[in-house]
Amino acid sequence: MENNFISNHFEDCHASCQDECDEYFMDMAIKEAQKGEGFAHPNPLVGAVIVKEGKILAKGYHRKYGDLHAERDALKNAAEANADVTGATIYVTLEPCCHTGKQPPCTQAIIQSGISRVVTGSKDPNPLVNGKGIEELKKAGIQVRENVLKDKCDALNEIFFYYLQTKKPYVILKYACTADGKTALDSGKQEWISSQKSRENVHRTRANVMAVMVGVNTVLADNPKLTVRINDGKKHFQPLRIVADSHLRIPLDAELVTSAKEIPVILCCVKELNAEEEKKKAILLDKGIQIIQTSQNEHGRINLEELMVILGQKGIDSILVESGGTLTANFLFPPCAQKIQCYLCPKIFGQSRYTPVSGLGAKDIGDTVKLSRPSVTFFEDDLLLEYKVLAAKTQASSGEL
């Protein structure tokens, strides 16, 4: 059915409608790329579609780290379908690679296949590629069109691009609050501020990052599992769990501790531990917990900037922070986060000390954390406001971690 529709509408695709054709098939390649969400880390999400005379011959995507790249996956699928790709066009969401990593160069596979035209979305910022893949294809006589649906293709890989350029994880701060900016009643009770659909979306976000992080106060209050629980019959990635716990206050019977040998857990603490804390550290290590120690910040807590460097060196490209106001503040003053997800819920709590960002903040209007204009999505009656963190000049926040 799909090919019949495409053939009827696009088989006479020429200069007058080439842009429309290219955008149509690139959008299809984007949907292919999205199938790799959660499993491709720290590699990019990439999708590919091979088209000849208005008909789709094959699709492919990067399924998981170390597996075939999207172009080679699509070519493999075409070969298995006995499809002749000679003279075809391949639509790829990211510039084809031209170097050998876990996989051989995709440019080489495209050239050898007989494909005559390549349409790309994003340029690969990797210095090993970064335009070189395009040039190699052109030198082989292949027609190349770049930047088709570029913004959409770039959005697929904001995590990959940031990690590639900084070697630090892309950090998303998530919280739910009422319309008057409260995260709990003044008594501390906070259960189910947001809707069921909002909570489902949080689990989907968890499945698309490499790690989920909370502060020890959240563990003490909620005893969370921090697992992905989506009942759609599909296999979902289970992220690494991280706890900011400067002095190892986590209970030994906490869900995160008892499940650490099934789904990895990292505890982040300071280097300067007392004798009792050193004993507890040994017990936690024996239970399968990984421990990262950083220097102390000015408030005697873990140094988040140092931690981000260490986690980046471990290949962790993305973190969803789901915590109280203290840890959120420490990620913002000074900024160590790149995005904020605010689930704004149609409720009013009135007087309450619980807010999304606590601790010390900006001392002057000119020093506030700058955010982008938000994107807006509805989940039932909740609003998800997604902001990019742009800039800040503030000093570090204090608080218990």
Coordinates of N, CA and C in Angstrom, one line a residue, residues 46-167:
V46 N 20.2 7.5 13.5 CA 20.3 7.7 12.1 C 19.3 6.8 11.4
G47 N 18.6 7.3 10.4 CA 17.7 6.5 9.6 C 18.0 6.7 8.1
A48 N 17.7 5.7 7.3 CA 17.9 5.7 5.9 C 16.8 5.1 5.1
V49 N 16.5 5.7 3.9 CA 15.5 5.1 3.0 C 16.0 5.1 1.6
I50 N 15.9 4.0 0.9 CA 16.4 3.9 -0.5 C 15.2 3.9 -1.4
V51 N 15.2 4.9 -2.3 CA 14.1 5.1 -3.2 C 14.5 5.1 -4.7
K52 N 13.7 4.4 -5.5 CA 14.1 4.4 -7.0 C 12.8 4.5 -7.8
E53 N 12.7 5.5 -8.6 CA 11.6 5.8 -9.5 C 10.3 5.9 -8.6
G54 N 10.4 6.6 -7.5 CA 9.3 6.9 -6.6 C 8.9 5.7 -5.8
K55 N 9.6 4.6 -5.8 CA 9.2 3.5 -5.0 C 10.3 3.2 -3.9
I56 N 9.9 2.8 -2.8 CA 10.8 2.5 -1.7 C 11.3 1.1 -1.9
L57 N 12.6 1.0 -1.9 CA 13.3 -0.3 -2.1 C 13.6 -0.9 -0.7
A58 N 14.0 -0.1 0.2 CA 14.4 -0.6 1.6 C 14.5 0.6 2.5
K59 N 14.4 0.2 3.8 CA 14.7 1.2 4.9 C 15.7 0.6 5.9
G60 N 16.3 1.4 6.7 CA 17.2 1.0 7.7 C 17.4 2.0 8.8
Y61 N 18.0 1.6 9.9 CA 18.3 2.5 10.9 C 19.4 1.9 11.8
H62 N 20.1 2.8 12.6 CA 21.1 2.3 13.5 C 20.4 1.7 14.7
R63 N 20.5 0.4 14.8 CA 19.7 -0.3 15.9 C 20.3 -0.2 17.2
K64 N 21.6 -0.3 17.3 CA 22.2 -0.3 18.6 C 23.7 0.0 18.4
Y65 N 24.4 0.5 19.5 CA 25.8 0.8 19.5 C 26.6 -0.4 19.0
G66 N 27.4 -0.2 18.0 CA 28.3 -1.3 17.5 C 27.6 -2.1 16.3
D67 N 26.3 -1.8 16.1 CA 25.6 -2.6 15.0 C 25.8 -1.8 13.7
L68 N 25.2 -2.3 12.6 CA 25.3 -1.7 11.3 C 24.8 -0.3 11.4
H69 N 25.4 0.6 10.6 CA 24.9 2.0 10.5 C 23.7 1.9 9.6
A70 N 22.9 3.0 9.6 CA 21.6 3.0 8.9 C 21.8 2.7 7.4
E71 N 22.8 3.3 6.8 CA 23.0 3.1 5.4 C 23.2 1.7 5.1
R72 N 24.1 1.0 5.8 CA 24.4 -0.4 5.6 C 23.3 -1.3 5.9
D73 N 22.5 -0.9 6.9 CA 21.3 -1.6 7.3 C 20.3 -1.6 6.2
A74 N 20.1 -0.4 5.6 CA 19.2 -0.3 4.4 C 19.6 -1.1 3.2
L75 N 20.9 -1.0 3.0 CA 21.5 -1.8 1.8 C 21.4 -3.3 2.0
K76 N 21.6 -3.7 3.3 CA 21.4 -5.1 3.6 C 19.9 -5.6 3.4
N77 N 19.0 -4.7 3.8 CA 17.6 -5.0 3.6 C 17.2 -5.0 2.1
A78 N 17.8 -4.1 1.4 CA 17.6 -4.1 -0.1 C 18.1 -5.4 -0.7
A79 N 19.3 -5.8 -0.3 CA 19.9 -7.1 -0.9 C 19.0 -8.3 -0.5
E80 N 18.5 -8.3 0.7 CA 17.7 -9.4 1.1 C 16.3 -9.5 0.4
A81 N 15.9 -8.3 -0.1 CA 14.7 -8.2 -0.9 C 14.9 -8.3 -2.4
N82 N 16.2 -8.6 -2.8 CA 16.6 -8.7 -4.2 C 16.3 -7.5 -5.0
A83 N 16.4 -6.3 -4.3 CA 16.1 -5.0 -5.0 C 17.4 -4.5 -5.6
D84 N 17.3 -4.0 -6.8 CA 18.5 -3.4 -7.5 C 18.5 -1.9 -7.2
V85 N 19.5 -1.5 -6.4 CA 19.6 -0.1 -6.0 C 20.4 0.7 -7.0
T86 N 20.9 0.2 -8.1 CA 21.6 1.0 -9.1 C 20.8 2.1 -9.5
G87 N 21.4 3.3 -9.4 CA 20.7 4.5 -9.9 C 19.6 5.1 -8.9
A88 N 19.6 4.5 -7.7 CA 18.6 4.9 -6.7 C 19.1 6.1 -5.9
T89 N 18.2 6.6 -5.1 CA 18.5 7.7 -4.2 C 18.4 7.2 -2.7
I90 N 19.4 7.5 -1.9 CA 19.3 7.1 -0.5 C 19.2 8.4 0.3
Y91 N 18.2 8.4 1.2 CA 17.9 9.5 2.1 C 18.5 9.1 3.5
V92 N 19.3 10.0 4.0 CA 20.0 9.7 5.3 C 19.9 10.9 6.2
T93 N 19.5 10.7 7.4 CA 19.3 11.8 8.3 C 20.6 12.5 8.8
L94 N 21.7 11.8 8.7 CA 23.0 12.3 9.0 C 24.0 12.0 8.0
E95 N 24.9 12.9 7.7 CA 26.0 12.8 6.7 C 26.7 11.4 6.9
P96 N 26.8 10.6 5.8 CA 27.4 9.3 5.9 C 28.9 9.4 6.4
C97 N 29.3 8.5 7.2 CA 30.6 8.5 7.7 C 31.6 8.0 6.7
C98 N 32.9 8.5 6.8 CA 33.9 8.1 5.8 C 35.1 7.6 6.5
H99 N 35.0 7.1 7.7 CA 36.1 6.5 8.5 C 35.7 5.2 9.1
T100 N 36.7 4.4 9.5 CA 36.4 3.1 10.2 C 36.4 3.3 11.7
G101 N 35.2 2.9 12.3 CA 35.1 2.9 13.7 C 34.7 1.5 14.1
K102 N 33.5 1.4 14.8 CA 33.0 0.0 15.0 C 32.5 -0.6 13.7
Q103 N 32.2 0.2 12.7 CA 31.8 -0.2 11.4 C 32.6 0.4 10.3
P104 N 32.7 -0.2 9.1 CA 33.5 0.4 8.1 C 32.8 1.6 7.5
P105 N 33.4 2.4 6.6 CA 32.8 3.7 6.1 C 31.5 3.4 5.3
C106 N 30.5 4.2 5.6 CA 29.2 4.1 4.9 C 29.4 4.7 3.5
T107 N 30.2 5.7 3.3 CA 30.5 6.2 2.0 C 30.9 5.1 1.0
Q108 N 31.8 4.3 1.5 CA 32.3 3.2 0.7 C 31.2 2.3 0.2
A109 N 30.3 1.9 1.2 CA 29.2 1.0 0.8 C 28.2 1.7 -0.2
I110 N 28.0 3.0 0.0 CA 27.1 3.7 -0.9 C 27.7 3.7 -2.3
I111 N 29.0 4.0 -2.4 CA 29.7 4.1 -3.7 C 29.7 2.8 -4.4
Q112 N 29.9 1.7 -3.7 CA 30.0 0.4 -4.3 C 28.6 -0.1 -4.7
S113 N 27.6 0.4 -4.1 CA 26.2 -0.1 -4.3 C 25.7 0.3 -5.7
G114 N 26.2 1.4 -6.2 CA 25.6 1.9 -7.5 C 24.6 3.0 -7.3
I115 N 24.3 3.4 -6.0 CA 23.4 4.5 -5.8 C 24.0 5.7 -6.4
S116 N 23.1 6.5 -7.1 CA 23.6 7.7 -7.8 C 23.3 9.0 -7.2
R117 N 22.4 9.0 -6.1 CA 22.1 10.3 -5.5 C 21.9 10.0 -4.0
V118 N 22.5 11.0 -3.2 CA 22.4 10.9 -1.7 C 21.8 12.2 -1.2
V119 N 20.8 12.1 -0.4 CA 20.1 13.3 0.2 C 20.4 13.2 1.8
T120 N 20.9 14.2 2.3 CA 21.2 14.2 3.8 C 20.5 15.3 4.5
G121 N 20.3 15.1 5.8 CA 19.7 16.1 6.7 C 20.7 16.9 7.5
S122 N 21.4 16.2 8.5 CA 22.3 16.9 9.3 C 23.7 16.7 8.8
K123 N 24.6 17.7 9.1 CA 26.0 17.5 8.8 C 26.6 16.9 10.1
D124 N 27.5 16.0 9.9 CA 28.1 15.3 11.1 C 29.3 16.2 11.6
P125 N 29.1 16.6 12.9 CA 30.2 17.5 13.5 C 31.4 16.7 13.9
N126 N 31.4 15.4 13.8 CA 32.6 14.6 14.2 C 33.7 15.1 13.2
P127 N 34.9 15.5 13.8 CA 36.0 16.0 13.0 C 36.5 14.9 12.0
L128 N 36.2 13.6 12.2 CA 36.6 12.6 11.3 C 35.7 12.6 10.1
V129 N 34.6 13.2 10.2 CA 33.6 13.3 9.0 C 33.5 14.8 8.6
N130 N 32.5 15.5 9.2 CA 32.3 16.9 9.1 C 32.6 17.5 7.7
G131 N 31.8 17.0 6.7 CA 31.9 17.4 5.3 C 32.7 16.5 4.5
K132 N 33.6 15.7 5.1 CA 34.5 14.8 4.3 C 33.7 13.7 3.6
G133 N 32.6 13.2 4.3 CA 31.8 12.2 3.7 C 31.1 12.7 2.5
I134 N 30.6 13.9 2.5 CA 29.9 14.5 1.4 C 30.9 14.7 0.2
E135 N 32.1 15.1 0.5 CA 33.1 15.3 -0.5 C 33.5 14.0 -1.2
E136 N 33.6 13.0 -0.4 CA 34.0 11.7 -0.9 C 32.9 11.1 -1.9
L137 N 31.7 11.4 -1.5 CA 30.6 10.9 -2.4 C 30.6 11.7 -3.7
K138 N 30.8 13.0 -3.6 CA 30.8 13.9 -4.8 C 32.0 13.5 -5.8
K139 N 33.2 13.2 -5.2 CA 34.3 12.8 -6.0 C 34.1 11.5 -6.7
A140 N 33.2 10.7 -6.2 CA 32.8 9.4 -6.8 C 31.7 9.6 -7.9
G141 N 31.3 10.8 -8.1 CA 30.3 11.1 -9.1 C 28.9 11.0 -8.7
I142 N 28.7 10.9 -7.4 CA 27.4 10.8 -6.8 C 26.8 12.2 -6.6
Q143 N 25.6 12.4 -7.0 CA 24.9 13.7 -6.8 C 24.5 13.8 -5.3
V144 N 24.7 14.9 -4.6 CA 24.4 15.0 -3.2 C 23.6 16.3 -3.0
R145 N 22.5 16.2 -2.2 CA 21.8 17.3 -1.7 C 21.8 17.3 -0.2
E146 N 22.2 18.4 0.4 CA 22.3 18.5 1.8 C 21.2 19.3 2.5
N147 N 21.1 19.2 3.8 CA 20.3 20.0 4.7 C 18.8 19.9 4.4
V148 N 18.3 18.8 4.0 CA 16.9 18.6 3.8 C 16.3 18.3 5.2
L149 N 15.3 19.0 5.6 CA 14.7 18.9 7.0 C 15.8 19.0 8.0
K150 N 16.7 19.9 7.8 CA 17.9 19.9 8.7 C 17.5 20.1 10.2
D151 N 16.6 21.0 10.5 CA 16.2 21.3 11.9 C 15.7 20.0 12.5
K152 N 14.8 19.3 11.8 CA 14.2 18.0 12.4 C 15.3 17.0 12.6
C153 N 16.2 16.9 11.6 CA 17.3 15.9 11.7 C 18.3 16.3 12.8
D154 N 18.6 17.6 13.0 CA 19.4 18.0 14.1 C 18.8 17.7 15.4
A155 N 17.5 17.9 15.5 CA 16.8 17.6 16.8 C 16.9 16.2 17.2
L156 N 17.0 15.3 16.3 CA 17.2 13.9 16.6 C 18.4 13.6 17.5
N157 N 19.5 14.5 17.3 CA 20.8 14.2 17.8 C 21.4 15.3 18.7
E158 N 20.5 16.0 19.3 CA 21.1 17.1 20.2 C 22.0 16.5 21.3
I159 N 21.6 15.3 21.8 CA 22.5 14.7 22.8 C 23.8 14.3 22.2
F160 N 23.8 13.6 21.0 CA 25.0 13.2 20.3 C 25.9 14.4 20.0
F161 N 25.3 15.4 19.5 CA 26.1 16.6 19.1 C 26.8 17.2 20.3
Y162 N 26.0 17.4 21.4 CA 26.6 18.0 22.6 C 27.7 17.1 23.2
Y163 N 27.5 15.8 23.3 CA 28.5 14.9 23.9 C 29.7 14.9 23.0
L164 N 29.5 14.9 21.7 CA 30.7 14.8 20.8 C 31.6 16.1 21.0
Q165 N 30.9 17.2 21.2 CA 31.7 18.5 21.2 C 32.2 18.8 22.6
T166 N 31.6 18.3 23.7 CA 32.0 18.6 25.1 C 32.6 17.4 25.8
K167 N 32.3 16.2 25.4 CA 32.7 15.0 26.1 C 32.0 14.9 27.5

